[in-house]
Each structure stands twice: as structure tokens, then as C-alpha cells.
Short mmCIF file of C-alpha atoms in Angstrom, two decimals:
data_model
loop_
_atom_site.label_atom_id
_atom_site.label_comp_id
_atom_site.label_asym_id
_atom_site.label_seq_id
_atom_site.Cartn_x
_atom_site.Cartn_y
_atom_site.Cartn_z
CA GLU O 1 2.04 6.63 5.08
CA THR O 2 -1.38 5.02 6.11
CA GLY O 3 -2.75 2.66 3.64
CA VAL O 4 -6.33 2.21 2.48
CA THR O 5 -8.57 0.69 5.20
CA GLN O 6 -11.96 -0.71 4.85
CA SER O 7 -14.81 -1.70 7.49
CA PRO O 8 -16.21 -4.10 8.19
CA THR O 9 -14.17 -7.07 7.05
CA HIS O 10 -17.11 -9.35 6.81
CA LEU O 11 -20.81 -8.71 6.73
CA ILE O 12 -23.98 -10.98 6.44
CA LYS O 13 -27.27 -9.58 5.38
CA THR O 14 -30.55 -10.90 4.15
CA ARG O 15 -32.31 -10.18 0.83
CA GLY O 16 -34.01 -6.61 0.92
CA GLN O 17 -31.88 -5.14 3.56
CA GLN O 18 -29.55 -2.24 3.21
CA VAL O 19 -25.77 -2.15 3.86
CA THR O 20 -23.10 0.62 4.30
CA LEU O 21 -19.49 -0.04 3.70
CA ARG O 22 -16.80 2.36 4.73
CA CYS O 23 -13.33 3.21 3.28
CA SER O 24 -10.53 5.51 4.56
CA SER O 25 -8.20 6.74 1.65
CA GLN O 26 -4.48 6.57 1.80
CA SER O 27 -2.85 9.64 2.98
CA GLY O 28 -2.60 12.34 0.20
CA HIS O 29 -5.14 10.79 -2.03
CA ASN O 30 -8.21 12.62 -3.13
CA THR O 31 -10.08 10.08 -5.31
CA VAL O 32 -11.84 6.97 -4.27
CA SER O 33 -13.20 4.20 -6.47
CA TRP O 34 -15.36 1.19 -5.39
CA TYR O 35 -15.38 -2.29 -7.01
CA GLN O 36 -17.40 -5.41 -6.78
CA GLN O 37 -15.49 -8.57 -7.20
CA ALA O 38 -17.55 -11.83 -7.54
CA LEU O 39 -15.73 -15.11 -6.72
CA GLY O 40 -13.34 -16.07 -9.53
CA GLN O 41 -13.86 -12.86 -11.52
CA GLY O 42 -12.20 -9.54 -12.02
CA PRO O 43 -13.14 -6.46 -10.17
CA GLN O 44 -16.11 -4.57 -11.68
CA PHE O 45 -15.91 -0.72 -11.37
CA ILE O 46 -19.07 0.64 -9.50
CA PHE O 47 -18.18 4.33 -9.37
CA GLN O 48 -15.57 6.87 -8.41
CA TYR O 49 -15.74 9.95 -6.20
CA TYR O 50 -13.72 13.14 -6.44
CA ARG O 51 -14.24 16.38 -4.61
CA GLU O 52 -17.25 14.71 -2.90
CA GLU O 53 -19.08 14.13 -6.19
CA GLU O 54 -19.60 11.05 -8.23
CA ASN O 55 -17.08 11.28 -11.18
CA GLY O 56 -17.65 8.24 -13.15
CA ARG O 57 -19.95 5.14 -12.87
CA GLY O 58 -20.01 1.62 -14.11
CA ASN O 59 -23.07 -0.39 -15.03
CA PHE O 60 -24.62 -0.67 -11.65
CA PRO O 61 -28.12 0.21 -10.78
CA PRO O 62 -29.14 3.37 -8.81
CA ARG O 63 -29.56 1.18 -5.62
CA PHE O 64 -25.74 1.35 -5.43
CA SER O 65 -24.85 4.84 -4.23
CA GLY O 66 -21.96 6.46 -2.36
CA LEU O 67 -20.60 9.47 -0.55
CA GLN O 68 -17.21 11.06 -0.24
CA PHE O 69 -16.43 13.17 2.78
CA PRO O 70 -14.13 16.21 3.13
CA ASN O 71 -11.39 14.03 4.52
CA TYR O 72 -11.60 11.91 1.37
CA SER O 73 -13.04 9.00 3.12
CA SER O 74 -16.00 7.29 1.45
CA GLU O 75 -19.10 5.13 1.91
CA LEU O 76 -20.73 2.64 -0.44
CA ASN O 77 -24.51 2.11 0.15
CA VAL O 78 -26.46 -0.70 -1.32
CA ASN O 79 -30.26 -0.78 -0.98
CA ALA O 80 -32.61 -3.65 -1.45
CA LEU O 81 -29.90 -6.34 -1.36
CA GLU O 82 -30.08 -9.20 -3.69
CA LEU O 83 -28.43 -12.61 -3.55
CA ASP O 84 -26.20 -11.61 -6.60
CA ASP O 85 -24.81 -8.73 -4.47
CA SER O 86 -22.73 -11.34 -2.46
CA ALA O 87 -19.13 -10.43 -3.41
CA LEU O 88 -15.85 -8.82 -2.17
CA TYR O 89 -16.31 -5.02 -2.19
CA LEU O 90 -13.00 -3.20 -2.75
CA CYS O 91 -12.14 0.38 -2.24
CA ALA O 92 -9.21 2.05 -4.09
CA SER O 93 -7.81 5.50 -3.59
CA SER O 94 -5.64 7.45 -5.91
CA ARG O 95 -4.50 11.00 -6.65
CA ARG O 96 -6.57 12.69 -9.36
CA GLN O 97 -3.41 13.98 -11.03
CA GLY O 98 -0.54 12.05 -12.38
CA THR O 99 -0.65 8.39 -12.97
CA ASN O 100 -4.12 7.63 -11.47
CA GLU O 101 -2.45 4.58 -9.88
CA GLN O 102 -4.96 2.99 -7.51
CA PHE O 103 -4.08 1.50 -4.16
CA PHE O 104 -6.66 -1.07 -2.83
CA GLY O 105 -7.91 -1.69 0.58
CA PRO O 106 -8.29 -5.19 2.05
CA GLY O 107 -11.96 -5.36 0.98
CA THR O 108 -15.25 -6.22 2.65
CA ARG O 109 -16.78 -9.63 2.13
CA LEU O 110 -20.57 -9.30 1.79
CA THR O 111 -22.80 -12.26 2.00
CA VAL O 112 -26.56 -11.95 1.16
CA LEU O 113 -28.77 -14.75 2.32
CA GLU S 1 -18.12 -0.13 -23.47
CA LEU S 2 -14.52 -1.09 -23.25
CA LYS S 3 -13.71 -4.82 -23.15
CA VAL S 4 -10.54 -6.24 -21.56
CA GLU S 5 -9.54 -9.71 -22.32
CA GLN S 6 -6.76 -11.62 -20.73
CA ASN S 7 -5.21 -14.95 -21.88
CA PRO S 8 -4.55 -17.47 -20.86
CA LEU S 9 -7.08 -17.57 -17.96
CA PHE S 10 -5.19 -20.38 -16.26
CA LEU S 11 -1.39 -21.04 -16.48
CA SER S 12 0.39 -23.88 -14.87
CA MET S 13 4.16 -23.77 -15.22
CA GLN S 14 7.27 -25.29 -13.97
CA GLU S 15 9.78 -23.29 -11.97
CA GLY S 16 12.51 -21.82 -14.08
CA LYS S 17 10.34 -21.53 -17.26
CA ASN S 18 9.38 -18.29 -19.02
CA TYR S 19 5.92 -17.40 -20.11
CA THR S 20 3.89 -14.31 -21.17
CA ILE S 21 0.31 -13.22 -20.18
CA TYR S 22 -1.50 -11.11 -22.74
CA CYS S 23 -3.98 -8.26 -22.21
CA ASN S 24 -6.08 -6.94 -25.10
CA TYR S 25 -8.50 -4.12 -24.94
CA SER S 26 -11.06 -2.84 -27.32
CA THR S 27 -10.95 0.96 -27.21
CA THR S 28 -8.18 3.46 -27.31
CA SER S 29 -6.44 4.08 -24.00
CA ASP S 30 -2.95 4.86 -22.94
CA ARG S 31 -3.20 4.01 -19.33
CA LEU S 32 -2.83 0.41 -18.39
CA TYR S 33 -2.20 -1.15 -14.96
CA TRP S 34 -1.22 -4.63 -13.76
CA TYR S 35 -2.13 -6.00 -10.40
CA ARG S 36 -1.48 -9.14 -8.49
CA GLN S 37 -4.05 -10.85 -6.18
CA ASP S 38 -3.25 -13.54 -3.75
CA PRO S 39 -6.04 -15.88 -2.58
CA GLY S 40 -8.37 -14.13 -0.10
CA LYS S 41 -6.40 -10.94 -0.43
CA SER S 42 -6.77 -7.43 -1.97
CA LEU S 43 -5.00 -6.29 -5.16
CA GLU S 44 -1.36 -5.21 -5.03
CA SER S 45 -0.31 -2.77 -7.73
CA LEU S 46 2.57 -4.03 -9.90
CA PHE S 47 3.08 -1.80 -12.92
CA VAL S 48 1.70 1.49 -14.31
CA LEU S 49 2.11 1.85 -18.14
CA LEU S 50 1.27 5.32 -19.39
CA SER S 51 2.43 5.52 -22.99
CA ASN S 52 2.96 3.49 -26.19
CA GLY S 53 6.12 1.53 -25.88
CA ALA S 54 6.30 1.71 -22.13
CA VAL S 55 8.23 -1.04 -20.55
CA LYS S 56 8.59 -1.59 -16.73
CA GLN S 57 10.48 -4.41 -14.96
CA GLU S 58 10.55 -5.62 -11.50
CA GLY S 59 12.34 -8.66 -10.60
CA ARG S 60 11.23 -11.52 -12.69
CA LEU S 61 8.25 -9.63 -14.20
CA MET S 62 8.32 -7.31 -17.09
CA ALA S 63 5.29 -5.42 -18.51
CA SER S 64 5.04 -3.55 -21.84
CA LEU S 65 2.33 -1.56 -23.70
CA ASP S 66 1.60 -1.29 -27.28
CA THR S 67 -1.31 1.31 -27.56
CA LYS S 68 -1.63 0.94 -31.32
CA ALA S 69 -2.24 -2.83 -31.06
CA ARG S 70 -4.18 -2.31 -27.80
CA LEU S 71 -2.03 -5.01 -26.24
CA SER S 72 -0.06 -5.28 -23.02
CA THR S 73 2.05 -8.15 -22.02
CA LEU S 74 3.27 -9.38 -18.66
CA HIS S 75 6.34 -11.55 -19.16
CA ILE S 76 7.60 -13.94 -16.47
CA THR S 77 11.20 -14.85 -16.52
CA ALA S 78 12.50 -18.06 -14.78
CA ALA S 79 9.31 -18.40 -12.70
CA VAL S 80 9.43 -19.20 -8.99
CA HIS S 81 6.73 -20.62 -6.77
CA ASP S 82 6.34 -17.28 -4.99
CA LEU S 83 4.88 -15.78 -8.27
CA SER S 84 1.87 -18.06 -7.88
CA ALA S 85 -1.23 -15.62 -7.86
CA THR S 86 -3.89 -14.20 -10.02
CA TYR S 87 -2.74 -11.44 -12.26
CA PHE S 88 -5.15 -8.69 -13.57
CA CYS S 89 -4.65 -5.92 -16.11
CA ALA S 90 -6.83 -2.88 -15.94
CA VAL S 91 -7.53 -0.12 -18.54
CA LEU S 92 -8.53 3.42 -17.70
CA MET S 93 -10.97 5.21 -19.94
CA TYR S 94 -9.58 8.48 -19.00
CA ASN S 95 -12.24 10.79 -20.32
CA PHE S 96 -14.95 9.00 -18.40
CA ASN S 97 -12.96 8.10 -15.32
CA LYS S 98 -13.80 4.40 -15.66
CA PHE S 99 -11.52 1.50 -15.07
CA TYR S 100 -12.09 -1.85 -16.66
CA PHE S 101 -10.47 -5.05 -15.44
CA GLY S 102 -9.63 -8.24 -17.26
CA SER S 103 -10.91 -11.56 -15.92
CA GLY S 104 -7.54 -12.35 -14.56
CA THR S 105 -4.85 -14.98 -15.17
CA LYS S 106 -4.45 -17.58 -12.40
CA LEU S 107 -0.82 -18.48 -12.40
CA ASN S 108 0.39 -21.72 -10.59
CA VAL S 109 4.14 -22.25 -10.56
CA LYS S 110 5.05 -25.83 -9.68
CA PRO S 111 8.33 -26.60 -7.74
#
């Protein structure tokens, strides 16, 4: 069973730029959630995708957007990057039915200069 | 909005000792999850608690859920150094498909 993978591992951007992060779900999982984890803090829920549609959203501005593809992989897009966007971005996949247990990828470390 | 509070935030303990980490949440939910995170790593799922009174155990860790008190506990028995990590609880607001994490408890087990 293939686990959750994310790319890239690290990324450095400057303020105002745009970034796209990618996630491949664990085999058999149909739901993807994205989280932002600042240093020393707990993960903050950004949004969840199911059947290629946003299915729940945390308190993040619209410049955070996403996509889910038919193979359940997903992208997180962030426009107009701000310094405070520097964080570890985690993707988690799960099955919609059952326990909703989430399995996390290794994360993408984004640094905004 | 649901609030999740963990305490303590930092815990330094000797090997062989017992301790409990607490997770309180502010809104009704019957789905609670515990995760472990090692420095610089991602989150590893430890326990899934789905109903009032649920108890799960794995090795030296035991988790429980009291939905009426909106409280989950993670009990550590006879701690060993390998348990040093940050532990997070997370609560699912099922109807809104939103997950809320606590701030984490950083556990340091000293030999």
C-alpha cells in the first residue's frame, strides 16, 4: 500500500509570488485535507476535498485554493504569498466512510522571503 | 468555532514514570484522534476514538474518550526515552468536515 507523498520537499519563494504544492493520496483513499503548521504549533486545517470539490474549509483567505483530480491527488495553491505563509504544509488522505482516520504525508516546507 | 486545548504543553519526565496528557474540546464531537510528531517529521496516527467511553491501548500508551465531559486523555505507562515526541489530539466536527488540532504536548523522557 503506497503512502501519502508530497512534492516538493522544500520551497523558497518571495513575497507576492504564487506557489503550488502537490499531494498524492494513499491507495484507496478518496478524501484529501490540507494543513498549515507553523513552527511550534499544531496543524491548522485549510480545507478538505472530496469528489473533486471543496468539502470543508478552515479560516484561511481565498488566496488559498485547491484542486482534487480524478485519481484523488490534490494541489494546494497559494497566491500573493506573505511572510506569515512560511510554514510546513501537510497533506492528509482518508476514506470518506468509516473512521475518517487521516494519514499524513511528509510535508512541504515553504519559506517566504 | 471549536477550540481544542491540551495540557500540559511541555512535559519532562523520568523513564519509568507514569503521566497523563489531557485534551479538552469546546463543542460536541464523538470523533477524536491522537497523533505523534517527531522533530522535523510528519504526523503518525496513534489512536482513533469514535464513541463515548472508547479506550484504545498500544504498548505503553492508552487513550480514552469521554464525550460528555468533552475530554480525552493519553496515558503513558512506564515511560521510555523512545516516547519523546510531540503529541497532538484532533477533533472532527463531522457535519462541517473540519478538523481541529490542539497545540500539542512536547514530551521529553529523560533516561
